Amino acid sequence: KMEYEARCFFDVEVGGLPMGRIVFELFSDVCSKTCENFRALCTGEKGIGKTTSKPLHYKGIIFHRVVKDFMIQGGDFSVGNGTGGESIYGGTFADENFDVKHDKPFLLSMANRGKDTNGSQFFITTQPAPHLDGVHVVFGHVLSGQEVVSHIEGLPVDRMCRPLQDAKVTNCGELVPKMKNRDKKVKKKAVSSSYPTNKNHTLLDLGSE
């Protein structure tokens, strides 16, 4: 696909140990409002939520519900047990469309409490789930880090399907696309060629304490 789709990332730890990064590609051309909600919750750029009075940010959330051979669920930034969260639009918003089907693993879809009740909670499928079609809005997929999702899916859980060890998002954000080739040729003279990738690597701050 030639068009740019927003890409976001979660850095995940389990029981305090780093597990790796999940990168999502959002289907912005299919459901722009739903994708913008997720993207902004990854960056935290919208400030404080109207109904939760908490930062509209996925940083620090846990995957509070994990069902093997089905999905992993997270996104409740205010309470952390599946009862909280809200959208960047204030409270909940309507189902945008059901164009994309739950026909494979590693799809990103909105959790809800019935029709038109989308907030901040989402789930990632680990199997096809056709019974969710027309009920939950699919708005993206896992581009890399499928093994991190699978690791979380396999964690031991309690009777409420909550992992016994917290699977936590320690950092999250949007990945900015590299410059188009056309622009690169123009800017080559101005930019030192010995630092080709410094611009958009969030990895750079890992070494500096």
PDB file of C-alpha atoms in Angstrom:
ATOM      1  CA  LYS A   1       0.000   0.000   0.000  1.00  0.00           C
ATOM      2  CA  MET A   2       1.441   3.357  -1.012  1.00  0.00           C
ATOM      3  CA  GLU A   3      -0.509   5.576   1.364  1.00  0.00           C
ATOM      4  CA  TYR A   4       0.929   6.279   4.788  1.00  0.00           C
ATOM      5  CA  GLU A   5      -0.839   4.573   7.678  1.00  0.00           C
ATOM      6  CA  ALA A   6      -0.115   5.684  11.237  1.00  0.00           C
ATOM      7  CA  ARG A   7       2.219   3.385  13.150  1.00  0.00           C
ATOM      8  CA  CYS A   8       2.323   3.205  16.921  1.00  0.00           C
ATOM      9  CA  PHE A   9       4.354   1.173  19.392  1.00  0.00           C
ATOM     10  CA  PHE A  10       4.111  -0.350  22.859  1.00  0.00           C
ATOM     11  CA  ASP A  11       7.220  -1.303  24.841  1.00  0.00           C
ATOM     12  CA  VAL A  12       6.078  -4.135  27.109  1.00  0.00           C
ATOM     13  CA  GLU A  13       7.432  -5.668  30.299  1.00  0.00           C
ATOM     14  CA  VAL A  14       6.143  -8.726  32.155  1.00  0.00           C
ATOM     15  CA  GLY A  15       6.763  -9.005  35.881  1.00  0.00           C
ATOM     16  CA  GLY A  16       9.191  -6.102  35.588  1.00  0.00           C
ATOM     17  CA  LEU A  17      11.266  -7.711  32.815  1.00  0.00           C
ATOM     18  CA  PRO A  18      11.390  -6.093  29.343  1.00  0.00           C
ATOM     19  CA  MET A  19       9.674  -8.314  26.743  1.00  0.00           C
ATOM     20  CA  GLY A  20      10.082  -6.248  23.591  1.00  0.00           C
ATOM     21  CA  ARG A  21       8.168  -3.897  21.360  1.00  0.00           C
ATOM     22  CA  ILE A  22       4.819  -4.315  19.610  1.00  0.00           C
ATOM     23  CA  VAL A  23       4.415  -2.126  16.519  1.00  0.00           C
ATOM     24  CA  PHE A  24       0.913  -1.494  15.194  1.00  0.00           C
ATOM     25  CA  GLU A  25      -0.166  -0.242  11.794  1.00  0.00           C
ATOM     26  CA  LEU A  26      -3.506   1.562  11.980  1.00  0.00           C
ATOM     27  CA  PHE A  27      -6.105   1.370   9.213  1.00  0.00           C
ATOM     28  CA  SER A  28      -6.504   5.156   9.107  1.00  0.00           C
ATOM     29  CA  ASP A  29      -8.130   5.148   5.671  1.00  0.00           C
ATOM     30  CA  VAL A  30     -10.852   2.732   6.827  1.00  0.00           C
ATOM     31  CA  CYS A  31     -11.750   4.203  10.226  1.00  0.00           C
ATOM     32  CA  SER A  32      -9.956   7.492  10.815  1.00  0.00           C
ATOM     33  CA  LYS A  33     -11.772   8.504  14.002  1.00  0.00           C
ATOM     34  CA  THR A  34     -11.064   5.187  15.763  1.00  0.00           C
ATOM     35  CA  CYS A  35      -7.427   5.249  14.632  1.00  0.00           C
ATOM     36  CA  GLU A  36      -6.940   8.848  15.763  1.00  0.00           C
ATOM     37  CA  ASN A  37      -8.249   7.880  19.212  1.00  0.00           C
ATOM     38  CA  PHE A  38      -5.692   5.057  19.531  1.00  0.00           C
ATOM     39  CA  ARG A  39      -2.829   7.112  18.075  1.00  0.00           C
ATOM     40  CA  ALA A  40      -3.403  10.030  20.457  1.00  0.00           C
ATOM     41  CA  LEU A  41      -3.710   7.657  23.441  1.00  0.00           C
ATOM     42  CA  CYS A  42      -0.285   6.293  22.457  1.00  0.00           C
ATOM     43  CA  THR A  43       1.290   9.765  22.391  1.00  0.00           C
ATOM     44  CA  GLY A  44      -0.633  11.177  25.358  1.00  0.00           C
ATOM     45  CA  GLU A  45      -0.965  14.474  23.511  1.00  0.00           C
ATOM     46  CA  LYS A  46      -4.602  15.183  24.488  1.00  0.00           C
ATOM     47  CA  GLY A  47      -4.012  15.860  28.170  1.00  0.00           C
ATOM     48  CA  ILE A  48      -6.570  14.980  30.846  1.00  0.00           C
ATOM     49  CA  GLY A  49      -9.769  13.013  30.199  1.00  0.00           C
ATOM     50  CA  LYS A  50     -13.150  14.703  30.670  1.00  0.00           C
ATOM     51  CA  THR A  51     -14.815  11.804  32.476  1.00  0.00           C
ATOM     52  CA  THR A  52     -11.863  10.045  34.147  1.00  0.00           C
ATOM     53  CA  SER A  53      -9.839  13.152  35.118  1.00  0.00           C
ATOM     54  CA  LYS A  54      -6.786  10.994  34.311  1.00  0.00           C
ATOM     55  CA  PRO A  55      -4.151  11.478  31.589  1.00  0.00           C
ATOM     56  CA  LEU A  56      -5.402  10.188  28.222  1.00  0.00           C
ATOM     57  CA  HIS A  57      -2.348   7.984  27.799  1.00  0.00           C
ATOM     58  CA  TYR A  58      -1.631   4.269  27.407  1.00  0.00           C
ATOM     59  CA  LYS A  59       1.738   4.608  29.172  1.00  0.00           C
ATOM     60  CA  GLY A  60       1.576   2.403  32.282  1.00  0.00           C
ATOM     61  CA  ILE A  61      -1.505   0.380  31.273  1.00  0.00           C
ATOM     62  CA  ILE A  62      -1.624  -3.372  31.804  1.00  0.00           C
ATOM     63  CA  PHE A  63      -3.190  -6.138  29.746  1.00  0.00           C
ATOM     64  CA  HIS A  64      -5.893  -6.845  32.324  1.00  0.00           C
ATOM     65  CA  ARG A  65      -7.647  -9.656  30.439  1.00  0.00           C
ATOM     66  CA  VAL A  66      -5.944 -12.502  28.601  1.00  0.00           C
ATOM     67  CA  VAL A  67      -7.783 -15.455  27.054  1.00  0.00           C
ATOM     68  CA  LYS A  68      -5.610 -18.131  25.455  1.00  0.00           C
ATOM     69  CA  ASP A  69      -6.440 -18.930  21.810  1.00  0.00           C
ATOM     70  CA  PHE A  70      -8.614 -15.815  21.643  1.00  0.00           C
ATOM     71  CA  MET A  71      -7.175 -12.400  22.529  1.00  0.00           C
ATOM     72  CA  ILE A  72      -5.340 -10.078  24.919  1.00  0.00           C
ATOM     73  CA  GLN A  73      -7.106  -6.937  26.147  1.00  0.00           C
ATOM     74  CA  GLY A  74      -5.866  -3.639  27.583  1.00  0.00           C
ATOM     75  CA  GLY A  75      -6.390   0.101  27.459  1.00  0.00           C
ATOM     76  CA  ASP A  76      -8.044   0.835  30.803  1.00  0.00           C
ATOM     77  CA  PHE A  77      -5.736   3.679  31.845  1.00  0.00           C
ATOM     78  CA  SER A  78      -7.880   4.962  34.722  1.00  0.00           C
ATOM     79  CA  VAL A  79      -8.789   1.867  36.782  1.00  0.00           C
ATOM     80  CA  GLY A  80      -6.799  -0.973  35.239  1.00  0.00           C
ATOM     81  CA  ASN A  81      -9.376  -3.747  35.552  1.00  0.00           C
ATOM     82  CA  GLY A  82     -11.616  -3.255  32.518  1.00  0.00           C
ATOM     83  CA  THR A  83     -14.151  -0.907  34.105  1.00  0.00           C
ATOM     84  CA  GLY A  84     -12.395   2.354  33.204  1.00  0.00           C
ATOM     85  CA  GLY A  85     -10.819   4.365  30.425  1.00  0.00           C
ATOM     86  CA  GLU A  86     -12.345   6.841  27.997  1.00  0.00           C
ATOM     87  CA  SER A  87     -11.828   8.130  24.483  1.00  0.00           C
ATOM     88  CA  ILE A  88     -10.004  11.312  23.480  1.00  0.00           C
ATOM     89  CA  TYR A  89     -13.420  12.649  22.434  1.00  0.00           C
ATOM     90  CA  GLY A  90     -14.705  12.523  26.025  1.00  0.00           C
ATOM     91  CA  GLY A  91     -16.452   9.384  27.319  1.00  0.00           C
ATOM     92  CA  THR A  92     -17.349   6.970  24.521  1.00  0.00           C
ATOM     93  CA  PHE A  93     -17.927   7.261  20.777  1.00  0.00           C
ATOM     94  CA  ALA A  94     -19.915   5.428  18.107  1.00  0.00           C
ATOM     95  CA  ASP A  95     -18.891   2.337  16.141  1.00  0.00           C
ATOM     96  CA  GLU A  96     -17.294   3.805  13.013  1.00  0.00           C
ATOM     97  CA  ASN A  97     -17.807   0.796  10.722  1.00  0.00           C
ATOM     98  CA  PHE A  98     -17.321  -2.962  10.581  1.00  0.00           C
ATOM     99  CA  ASP A  99     -15.541  -3.072   7.212  1.00  0.00           C
ATOM    100  CA  VAL A 100     -12.568  -5.126   8.419  1.00  0.00           C
ATOM    101  CA  LYS A 101     -13.351  -8.629   9.647  1.00  0.00           C
ATOM    102  CA  HIS A 102     -11.784 -10.563  12.536  1.00  0.00           C
ATOM    103  CA  ASP A 103     -10.447 -13.142  10.089  1.00  0.00           C
ATOM    104  CA  LYS A 104      -6.889 -13.640  11.352  1.00  0.00           C
ATOM    105  CA  PRO A 105      -4.645 -13.322  14.383  1.00  0.00           C
ATOM    106  CA  PHE A 106      -2.885 -10.107  15.426  1.00  0.00           C
ATOM    107  CA  LEU A 107      -5.697  -7.720  14.564  1.00  0.00           C
ATOM    108  CA  LEU A 108      -6.303  -4.640  16.701  1.00  0.00           C
ATOM    109  CA  SER A 109      -9.974  -4.117  17.584  1.00  0.00           C
ATOM    110  CA  MET A 110     -12.022  -1.988  19.977  1.00  0.00           C
ATOM    111  CA  ALA A 111     -13.429  -3.483  23.171  1.00  0.00           C
ATOM    112  CA  ASN A 112     -16.881  -2.183  24.103  1.00  0.00           C
ATOM    113  CA  ARG A 113     -19.885  -2.625  26.391  1.00  0.00           C
ATOM    114  CA  GLY A 114     -22.405  -2.860  23.568  1.00  0.00           C
ATOM    115  CA  LYS A 115     -23.304  -0.768  20.545  1.00  0.00           C
ATOM    116  CA  ASP A 116     -21.548   2.614  20.218  1.00  0.00           C
ATOM    117  CA  THR A 117     -19.598   2.442  23.510  1.00  0.00           C
ATOM    118  CA  ASN A 118     -15.976   2.743  22.337  1.00  0.00           C
ATOM    119  CA  GLY A 119     -13.612   4.261  24.894  1.00  0.00           C
ATOM    120  CA  SER A 120      -9.911   3.468  25.209  1.00  0.00           C
ATOM    121  CA  GLN A 121      -9.992  -0.304  25.672  1.00  0.00           C
ATOM    122  CA  PHE A 122      -8.827  -2.501  22.816  1.00  0.00           C
ATOM    123  CA  PHE A 123      -7.875  -6.109  22.208  1.00  0.00           C
ATOM    124  CA  ILE A 124      -5.445  -7.953  19.955  1.00  0.00           C
ATOM    125  CA  THR A 125      -6.719 -11.203  18.443  1.00  0.00           C
ATOM    126  CA  THR A 126      -4.580 -14.332  18.584  1.00  0.00           C
ATOM    127  CA  GLN A 127      -6.973 -16.394  16.410  1.00  0.00           C
ATOM    128  CA  PRO A 128      -9.658 -15.598  13.825  1.00  0.00           C
ATOM    129  CA  ALA A 129     -12.805 -14.520  15.715  1.00  0.00           C
ATOM    130  CA  PRO A 130     -15.697 -14.246  13.221  1.00  0.00           C
ATOM    131  CA  HIS A 131     -18.285 -14.049  16.023  1.00  0.00           C
ATOM    132  CA  LEU A 132     -16.954 -10.538  16.754  1.00  0.00           C
ATOM    133  CA  ASP A 133     -17.667  -9.252  13.229  1.00  0.00           C
ATOM    134  CA  GLY A 134     -20.283  -6.505  13.242  1.00  0.00           C
ATOM    135  CA  VAL A 135     -19.863  -6.118  17.012  1.00  0.00           C
ATOM    136  CA  HIS A 136     -16.301  -4.789  17.426  1.00  0.00           C
ATOM    137  CA  VAL A 137     -14.466  -2.304  15.189  1.00  0.00           C
ATOM    138  CA  VAL A 138     -11.175  -3.606  13.747  1.00  0.00           C
ATOM    139  CA  PHE A 139      -8.863  -0.644  13.159  1.00  0.00           C
ATOM    140  CA  GLY A 140      -5.311  -1.982  12.841  1.00  0.00           C
ATOM    141  CA  HIS A 141      -2.929  -4.913  13.038  1.00  0.00           C
ATOM    142  CA  VAL A 142       0.378  -5.947  14.580  1.00  0.00           C
ATOM    143  CA  LEU A 143       3.217  -5.166  12.181  1.00  0.00           C
ATOM    144  CA  SER A 144       5.995  -6.549  14.388  1.00  0.00           C
ATOM    145  CA  GLY A 145       6.285  -7.987  17.870  1.00  0.00           C
ATOM    146  CA  GLN A 146       3.804 -10.820  17.313  1.00  0.00           C
ATOM    147  CA  GLU A 147       5.984 -12.903  19.639  1.00  0.00           C
ATOM    148  CA  VAL A 148       5.381 -10.372  22.435  1.00  0.00           C
ATOM    149  CA  VAL A 149       1.611 -10.729  21.952  1.00  0.00           C
ATOM    150  CA  SER A 150       1.957 -14.525  21.974  1.00  0.00           C
ATOM    151  CA  HIS A 151       4.027 -14.391  25.156  1.00  0.00           C
ATOM    152  CA  ILE A 152       1.336 -12.340  26.919  1.00  0.00           C
ATOM    153  CA  GLU A 153      -1.344 -14.705  25.591  1.00  0.00           C
ATOM    154  CA  GLY A 154       0.439 -17.637  27.257  1.00  0.00           C
ATOM    155  CA  LEU A 155       0.796 -16.069  30.711  1.00  0.00           C
ATOM    156  CA  PRO A 156      -0.837 -17.844  33.680  1.00  0.00           C
ATOM    157  CA  VAL A 157      -4.029 -16.026  34.699  1.00  0.00           C
ATOM    158  CA  ASP A 158      -6.433 -15.930  37.650  1.00  0.00           C
ATOM    159  CA  ARG A 159     -10.171 -16.721  37.537  1.00  0.00           C
ATOM    160  CA  MET A 160     -10.867 -13.255  36.113  1.00  0.00           C
ATOM    161  CA  CYS A 161      -8.443 -13.948  33.224  1.00  0.00           C
ATOM    162  CA  ARG A 162      -5.995 -11.404  34.599  1.00  0.00           C
ATOM    163  CA  PRO A 163      -2.304 -12.363  34.283  1.00  0.00           C
ATOM    164  CA  LEU A 164      -0.725 -13.230  37.641  1.00  0.00           C
ATOM    165  CA  GLN A 165       2.257 -11.079  36.638  1.00  0.00           C
ATOM    166  CA  ASP A 166       1.489  -7.630  35.251  1.00  0.00           C
ATOM    167  CA  ALA A 167       2.037  -7.323  31.497  1.00  0.00           C
ATOM    168  CA  LYS A 168       2.621  -3.584  31.350  1.00  0.00           C
ATOM    169  CA  VAL A 169       3.131  -0.965  28.644  1.00  0.00           C
ATOM    170  CA  THR A 170       6.166   0.938  29.947  1.00  0.00           C
ATOM    171  CA  ASN A 171       6.422   3.268  26.973  1.00  0.00           C
ATOM    172  CA  CYS A 172       4.334   4.002  23.898  1.00  0.00           C
ATOM    173  CA  GLY A 173       4.025   6.496  21.086  1.00  0.00           C
ATOM    174  CA  GLU A 174       3.792   7.080  17.367  1.00  0.00           C
ATOM    175  CA  LEU A 175       6.537   6.081  14.937  1.00  0.00           C
ATOM    176  CA  VAL A 176       7.128   8.884  12.447  1.00  0.00           C
ATOM    177  CA  PRO A 177       7.752   7.720   8.861  1.00  0.00           C
ATOM    178  CA  LYS A 178      11.140   8.220   7.221  1.00  0.00           C
ATOM    179  CA  MET A 179      11.416  11.050   4.729  1.00  0.00           C
ATOM    180  CA  LYS A 180      10.313  10.232   1.197  1.00  0.00           C
ATOM    181  CA  ASN A 181      13.180   9.517  -1.220  1.00  0.00           C
ATOM    182  CA  ARG A 182      12.434  12.672  -3.161  1.00  0.00           C
ATOM    183  CA  ASP A 183      13.054  14.853  -0.103  1.00  0.00           C
ATOM    184  CA  LYS A 184      16.199  12.930   0.823  1.00  0.00           C
ATOM    185  CA  LYS A 185      17.950  13.861  -2.422  1.00  0.00           C
ATOM    186  CA  VAL A 186      17.264  17.539  -1.856  1.00  0.00           C
ATOM    187  CA  LYS A 187      18.359  17.533   1.768  1.00  0.00           C
ATOM    188  CA  LYS A 188      21.425  15.315   1.456  1.00  0.00           C
ATOM    189  CA  LYS A 189      23.866  18.216   1.239  1.00  0.00           C
ATOM    190  CA  ALA A 190      22.546  19.862   4.374  1.00  0.00           C
ATOM    191  CA  VAL A 191      22.436  16.732   6.528  1.00  0.00           C
ATOM    192  CA  SER A 192      25.614  14.932   7.537  1.00  0.00           C
ATOM    193  CA  SER A 193      25.527  11.490   5.970  1.00  0.00           C
ATOM    194  CA  SER A 194      27.085   9.870   9.036  1.00  0.00           C
ATOM    195  CA  TYR A 195      23.812  10.159  10.983  1.00  0.00           C
ATOM    196  CA  PRO A 196      21.203   8.768   8.592  1.00  0.00           C
ATOM    197  CA  THR A 197      18.721   7.465  11.159  1.00  0.00           C
ATOM    198  CA  ASN A 198      18.969   9.785  14.141  1.00  0.00           C
ATOM    199  CA  LYS A 199      15.853  11.720  13.237  1.00  0.00           C
ATOM    200  CA  ASN A 200      13.066   9.435  14.373  1.00  0.00           C
ATOM    201  CA  HIS A 201      14.555   6.703  16.530  1.00  0.00           C
ATOM    202  CA  THR A 202      12.975   6.573  19.953  1.00  0.00           C
ATOM    203  CA  LEU A 203      15.599   3.930  20.739  1.00  0.00           C
ATOM    204  CA  LEU A 204      18.270   6.577  21.180  1.00  0.00           C
ATOM    205  CA  ASP A 205      17.322   7.453  24.745  1.00  0.00           C
ATOM    206  CA  LEU A 206      17.651   3.874  26.008  1.00  0.00           C
ATOM    207  CA  GLY A 207      21.360   4.134  26.760  1.00  0.00           C
ATOM    208  CA  SER A 208      21.343   7.458  28.570  1.00  0.00           C
ATOM    209  CA  GLU A 209      20.307   7.305  32.196  1.00  0.00           C
TER     210      GLU A 209
END
